[in-house]
PDB file of C-alpha atoms in Angstrom:
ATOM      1  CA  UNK A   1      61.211  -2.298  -3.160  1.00  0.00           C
ATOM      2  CA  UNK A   2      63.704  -5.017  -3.011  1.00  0.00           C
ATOM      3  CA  UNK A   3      64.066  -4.351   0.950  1.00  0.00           C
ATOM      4  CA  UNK A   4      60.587  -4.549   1.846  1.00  0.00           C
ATOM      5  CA  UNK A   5      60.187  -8.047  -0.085  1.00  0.00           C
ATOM      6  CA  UNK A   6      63.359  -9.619   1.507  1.00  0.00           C
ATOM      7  CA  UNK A   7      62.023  -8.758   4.741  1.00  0.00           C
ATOM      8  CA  UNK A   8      58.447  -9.752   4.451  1.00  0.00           C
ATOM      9  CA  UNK A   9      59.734 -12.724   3.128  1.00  0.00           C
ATOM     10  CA  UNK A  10      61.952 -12.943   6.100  1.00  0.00           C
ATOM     11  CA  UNK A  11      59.278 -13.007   8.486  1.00  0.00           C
ATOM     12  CA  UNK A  12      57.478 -15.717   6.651  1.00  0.00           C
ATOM     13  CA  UNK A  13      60.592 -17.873   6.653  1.00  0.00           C
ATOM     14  CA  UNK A  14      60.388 -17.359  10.489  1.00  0.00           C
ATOM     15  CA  UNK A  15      56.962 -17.815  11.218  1.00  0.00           C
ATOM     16  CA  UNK A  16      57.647 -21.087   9.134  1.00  0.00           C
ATOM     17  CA  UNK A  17      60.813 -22.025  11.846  1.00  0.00           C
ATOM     18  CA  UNK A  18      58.678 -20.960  14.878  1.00  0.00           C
ATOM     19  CA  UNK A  19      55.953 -23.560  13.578  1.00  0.00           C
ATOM     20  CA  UNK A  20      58.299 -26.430  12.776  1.00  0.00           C
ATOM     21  CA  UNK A  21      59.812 -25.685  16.467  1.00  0.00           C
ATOM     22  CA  UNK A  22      55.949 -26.222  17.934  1.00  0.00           C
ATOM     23  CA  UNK A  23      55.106 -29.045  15.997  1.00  0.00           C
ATOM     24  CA  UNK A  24      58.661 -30.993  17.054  1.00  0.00           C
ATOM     25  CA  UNK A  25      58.832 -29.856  20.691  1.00  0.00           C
ATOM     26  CA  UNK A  26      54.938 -30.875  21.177  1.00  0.00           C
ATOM     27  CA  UNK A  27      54.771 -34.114  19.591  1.00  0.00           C
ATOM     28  CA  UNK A  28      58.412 -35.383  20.822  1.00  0.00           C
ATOM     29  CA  UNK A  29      57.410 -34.258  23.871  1.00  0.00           C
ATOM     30  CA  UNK A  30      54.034 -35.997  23.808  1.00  0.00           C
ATOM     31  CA  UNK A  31      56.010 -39.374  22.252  1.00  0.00           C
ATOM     32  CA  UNK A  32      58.018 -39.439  25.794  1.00  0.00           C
ATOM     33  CA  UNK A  33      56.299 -38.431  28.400  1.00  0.00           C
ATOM     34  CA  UNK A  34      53.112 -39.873  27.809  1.00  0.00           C
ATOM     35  CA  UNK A  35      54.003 -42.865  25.885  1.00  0.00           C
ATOM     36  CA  UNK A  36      50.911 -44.710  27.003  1.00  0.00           C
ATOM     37  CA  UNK A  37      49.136 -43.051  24.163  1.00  0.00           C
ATOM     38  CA  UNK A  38      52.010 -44.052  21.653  1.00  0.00           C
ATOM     39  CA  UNK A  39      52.866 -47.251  20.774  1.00  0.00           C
ATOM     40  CA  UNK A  40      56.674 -48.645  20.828  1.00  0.00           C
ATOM     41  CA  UNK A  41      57.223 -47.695  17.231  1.00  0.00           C
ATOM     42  CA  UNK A  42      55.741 -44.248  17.859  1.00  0.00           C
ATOM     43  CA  UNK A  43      57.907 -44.043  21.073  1.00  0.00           C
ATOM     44  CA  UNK A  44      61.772 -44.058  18.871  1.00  0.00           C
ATOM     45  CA  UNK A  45      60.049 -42.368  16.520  1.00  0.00           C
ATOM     46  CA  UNK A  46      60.211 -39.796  18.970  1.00  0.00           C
ATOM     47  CA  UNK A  47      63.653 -38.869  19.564  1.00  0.00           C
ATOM     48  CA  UNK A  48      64.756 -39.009  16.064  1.00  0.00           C
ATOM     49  CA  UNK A  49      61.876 -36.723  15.212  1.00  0.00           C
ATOM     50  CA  UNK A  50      63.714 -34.294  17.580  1.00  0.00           C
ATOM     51  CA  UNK A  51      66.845 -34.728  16.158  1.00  0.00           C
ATOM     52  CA  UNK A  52      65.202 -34.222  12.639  1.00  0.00           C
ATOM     53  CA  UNK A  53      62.949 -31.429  13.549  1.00  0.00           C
ATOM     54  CA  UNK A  54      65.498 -29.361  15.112  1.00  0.00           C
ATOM     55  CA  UNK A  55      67.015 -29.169  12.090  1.00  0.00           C
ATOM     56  CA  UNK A  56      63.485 -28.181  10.764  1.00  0.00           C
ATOM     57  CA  UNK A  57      62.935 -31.216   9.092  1.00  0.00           C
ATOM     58  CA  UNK A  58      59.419 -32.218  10.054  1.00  0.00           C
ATOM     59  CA  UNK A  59      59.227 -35.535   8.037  1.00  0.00           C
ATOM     60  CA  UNK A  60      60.022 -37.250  11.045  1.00  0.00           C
ATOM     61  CA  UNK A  61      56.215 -36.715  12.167  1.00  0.00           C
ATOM     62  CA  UNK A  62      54.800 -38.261   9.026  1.00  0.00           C
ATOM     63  CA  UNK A  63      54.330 -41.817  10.741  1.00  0.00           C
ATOM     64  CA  UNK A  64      52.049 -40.352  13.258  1.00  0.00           C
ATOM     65  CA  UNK A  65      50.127 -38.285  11.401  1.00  0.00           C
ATOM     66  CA  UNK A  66      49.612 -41.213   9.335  1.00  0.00           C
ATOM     67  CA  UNK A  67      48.617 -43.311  12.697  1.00  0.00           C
ATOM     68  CA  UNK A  68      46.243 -41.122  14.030  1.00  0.00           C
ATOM     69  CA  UNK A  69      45.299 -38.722  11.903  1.00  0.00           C
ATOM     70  CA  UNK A  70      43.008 -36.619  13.684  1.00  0.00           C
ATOM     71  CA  UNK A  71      44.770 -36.127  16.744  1.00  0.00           C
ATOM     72  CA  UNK A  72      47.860 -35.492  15.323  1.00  0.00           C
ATOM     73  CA  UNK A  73      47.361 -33.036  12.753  1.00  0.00           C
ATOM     74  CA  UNK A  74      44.915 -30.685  14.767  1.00  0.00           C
ATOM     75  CA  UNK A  75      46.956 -30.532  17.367  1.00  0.00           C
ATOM     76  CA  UNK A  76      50.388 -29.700  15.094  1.00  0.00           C
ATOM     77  CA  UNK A  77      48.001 -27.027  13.091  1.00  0.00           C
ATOM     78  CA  UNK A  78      46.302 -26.024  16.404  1.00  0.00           C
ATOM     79  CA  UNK A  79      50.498 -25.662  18.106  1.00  0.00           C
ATOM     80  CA  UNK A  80      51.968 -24.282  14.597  1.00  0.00           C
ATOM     81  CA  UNK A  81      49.661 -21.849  13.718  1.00  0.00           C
ATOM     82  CA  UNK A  82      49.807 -19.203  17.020  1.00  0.00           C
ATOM     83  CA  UNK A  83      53.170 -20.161  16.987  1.00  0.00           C
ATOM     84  CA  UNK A  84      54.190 -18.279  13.515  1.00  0.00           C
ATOM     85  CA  UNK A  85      51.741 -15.497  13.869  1.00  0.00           C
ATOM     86  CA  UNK A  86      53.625 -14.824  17.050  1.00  0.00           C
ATOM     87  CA  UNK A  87      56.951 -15.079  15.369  1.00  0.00           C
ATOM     88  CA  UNK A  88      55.806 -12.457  12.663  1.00  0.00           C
ATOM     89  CA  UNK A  89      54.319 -10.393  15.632  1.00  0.00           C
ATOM     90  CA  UNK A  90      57.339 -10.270  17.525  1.00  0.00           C
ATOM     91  CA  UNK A  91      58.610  -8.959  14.248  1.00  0.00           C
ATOM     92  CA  UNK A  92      61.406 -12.101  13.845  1.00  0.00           C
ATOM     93  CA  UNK A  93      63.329 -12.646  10.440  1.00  0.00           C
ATOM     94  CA  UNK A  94      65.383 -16.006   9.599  1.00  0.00           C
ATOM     95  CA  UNK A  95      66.958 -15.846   6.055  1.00  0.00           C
ATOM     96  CA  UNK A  96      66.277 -19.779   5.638  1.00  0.00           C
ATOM     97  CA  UNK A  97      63.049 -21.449   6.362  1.00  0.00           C
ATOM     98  CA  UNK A  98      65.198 -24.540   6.826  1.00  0.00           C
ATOM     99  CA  UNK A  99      67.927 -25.114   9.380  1.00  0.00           C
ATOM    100  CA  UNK A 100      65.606 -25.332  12.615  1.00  0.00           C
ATOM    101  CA  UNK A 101      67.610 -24.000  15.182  1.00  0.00           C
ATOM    102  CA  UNK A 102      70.778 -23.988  13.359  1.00  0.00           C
ATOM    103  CA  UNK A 103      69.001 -21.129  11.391  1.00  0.00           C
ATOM    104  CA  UNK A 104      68.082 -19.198  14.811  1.00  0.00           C
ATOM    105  CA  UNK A 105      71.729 -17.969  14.763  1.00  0.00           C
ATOM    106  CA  UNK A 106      71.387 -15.558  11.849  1.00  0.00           C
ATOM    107  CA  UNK A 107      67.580 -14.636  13.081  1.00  0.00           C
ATOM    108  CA  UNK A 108      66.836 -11.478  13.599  1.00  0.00           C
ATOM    109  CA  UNK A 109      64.996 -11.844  17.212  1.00  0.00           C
ATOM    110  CA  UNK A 110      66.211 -15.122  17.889  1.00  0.00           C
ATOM    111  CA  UNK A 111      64.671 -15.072  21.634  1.00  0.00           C
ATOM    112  CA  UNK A 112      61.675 -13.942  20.199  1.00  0.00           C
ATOM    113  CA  UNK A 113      61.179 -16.715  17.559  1.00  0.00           C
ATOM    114  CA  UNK A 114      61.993 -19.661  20.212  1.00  0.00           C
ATOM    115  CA  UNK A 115      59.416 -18.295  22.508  1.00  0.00           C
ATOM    116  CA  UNK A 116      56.928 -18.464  19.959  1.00  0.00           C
ATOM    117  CA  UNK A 117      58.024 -21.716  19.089  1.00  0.00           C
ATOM    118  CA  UNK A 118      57.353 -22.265  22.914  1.00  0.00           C
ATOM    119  CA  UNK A 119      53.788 -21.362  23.188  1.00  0.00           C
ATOM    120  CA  UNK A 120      53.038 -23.328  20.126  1.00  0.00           C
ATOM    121  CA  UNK A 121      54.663 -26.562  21.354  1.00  0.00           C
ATOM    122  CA  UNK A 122      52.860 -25.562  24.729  1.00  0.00           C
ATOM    123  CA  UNK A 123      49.194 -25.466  22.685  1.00  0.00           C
ATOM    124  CA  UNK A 124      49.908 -28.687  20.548  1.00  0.00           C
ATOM    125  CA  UNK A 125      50.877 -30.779  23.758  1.00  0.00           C
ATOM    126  CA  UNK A 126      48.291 -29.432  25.524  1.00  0.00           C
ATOM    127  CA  UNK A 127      45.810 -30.456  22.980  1.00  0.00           C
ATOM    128  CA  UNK A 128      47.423 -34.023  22.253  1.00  0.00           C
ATOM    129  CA  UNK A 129      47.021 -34.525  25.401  1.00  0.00           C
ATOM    130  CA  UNK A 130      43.102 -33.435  25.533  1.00  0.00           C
ATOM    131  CA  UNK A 131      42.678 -35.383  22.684  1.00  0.00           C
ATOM    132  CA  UNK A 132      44.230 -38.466  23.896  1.00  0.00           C
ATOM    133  CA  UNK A 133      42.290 -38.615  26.816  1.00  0.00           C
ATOM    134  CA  UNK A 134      39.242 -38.521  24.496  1.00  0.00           C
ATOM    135  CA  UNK A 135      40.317 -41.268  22.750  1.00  0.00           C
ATOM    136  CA  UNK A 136      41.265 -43.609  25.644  1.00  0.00           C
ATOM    137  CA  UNK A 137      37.695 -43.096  26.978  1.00  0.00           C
ATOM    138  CA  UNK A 138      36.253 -43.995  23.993  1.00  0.00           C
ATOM    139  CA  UNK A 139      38.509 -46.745  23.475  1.00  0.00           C
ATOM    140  CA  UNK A 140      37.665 -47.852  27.379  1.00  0.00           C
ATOM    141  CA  UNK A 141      33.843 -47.774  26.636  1.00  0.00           C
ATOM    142  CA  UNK A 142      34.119 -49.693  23.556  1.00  0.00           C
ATOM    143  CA  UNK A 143      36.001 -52.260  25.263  1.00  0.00           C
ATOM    144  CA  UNK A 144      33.388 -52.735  28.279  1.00  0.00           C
ATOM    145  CA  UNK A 145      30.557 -52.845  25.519  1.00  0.00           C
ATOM    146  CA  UNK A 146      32.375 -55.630  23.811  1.00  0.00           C
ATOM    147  CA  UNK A 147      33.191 -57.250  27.010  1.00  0.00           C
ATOM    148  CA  UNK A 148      29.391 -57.201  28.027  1.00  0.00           C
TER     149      UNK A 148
END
């Protein structure tokens, strides 16, 4: 059964891509657009973690996490996770679990696997973005007590 374990291990291998492609688009997304919430190091941290993470090298996101912990990682598990179940229930295969992008060429379902990668950017931005908000208010209120 050689065939069925190269293609369920496909599928894993794409459900990992369609995760890495959340977890880049959201945060890089997040770094630039609402760079309030970031601060300057965070910010051109941002473009080269697109550069790296389309590749599928999510290293790139390792300052952040380490930065803000808890808003970064629940939103990149929160974005990743939907976004490889999808991939695997779309029924998309990628022969390399690295190669980002570059790997969606040999995918089988290529369409498939970005718009999974899609909706899982979609739920991690939406979700930094809840959870920054959070954060800013509590910041704000800790602030005025200080102040008073």
């Amino acid at each position: 059964n050689f065939a069925a374990e190269s293609a369920a291990a496909g599928e894993w291998m794409a459900a990992i891509t369609a995760g890495s492609l959340a977890l880049t688009l959201g945060v890089t997304v997040f770094a630039v657009f609402r760079s309030k919430y970031m601060d300057p190091v965070q910010r051109e941290n941002g473009w080269f973690g697109l550069l790296a993470g389309l590749c599928g090298y999510t290293n790139a996101y390792i300052p952040f996490a380490a930065g803000d912990p808890f808003r970064i990682l629940l939103s990149c598990i929160t974005g990743a996770a939907p976004a490889g179940l999808l991939s695997v229930w779309f029924g998309c295969s990628v022969s390399s679990a690295i190669g980002g992008v570059f790997a969606m060429s040999t995918a089988g379902g290529p369409w498939w696997l970005l718009l999974a990668g899609i909706i899982g950017a979609a739920l991690n931005l939406g979700l930094l973005i809840w959870a920054s908000k959070i954060t800013q208010k509590r910041l704000f209120k800790q602030k005025k007590q200080q102040a008073e």
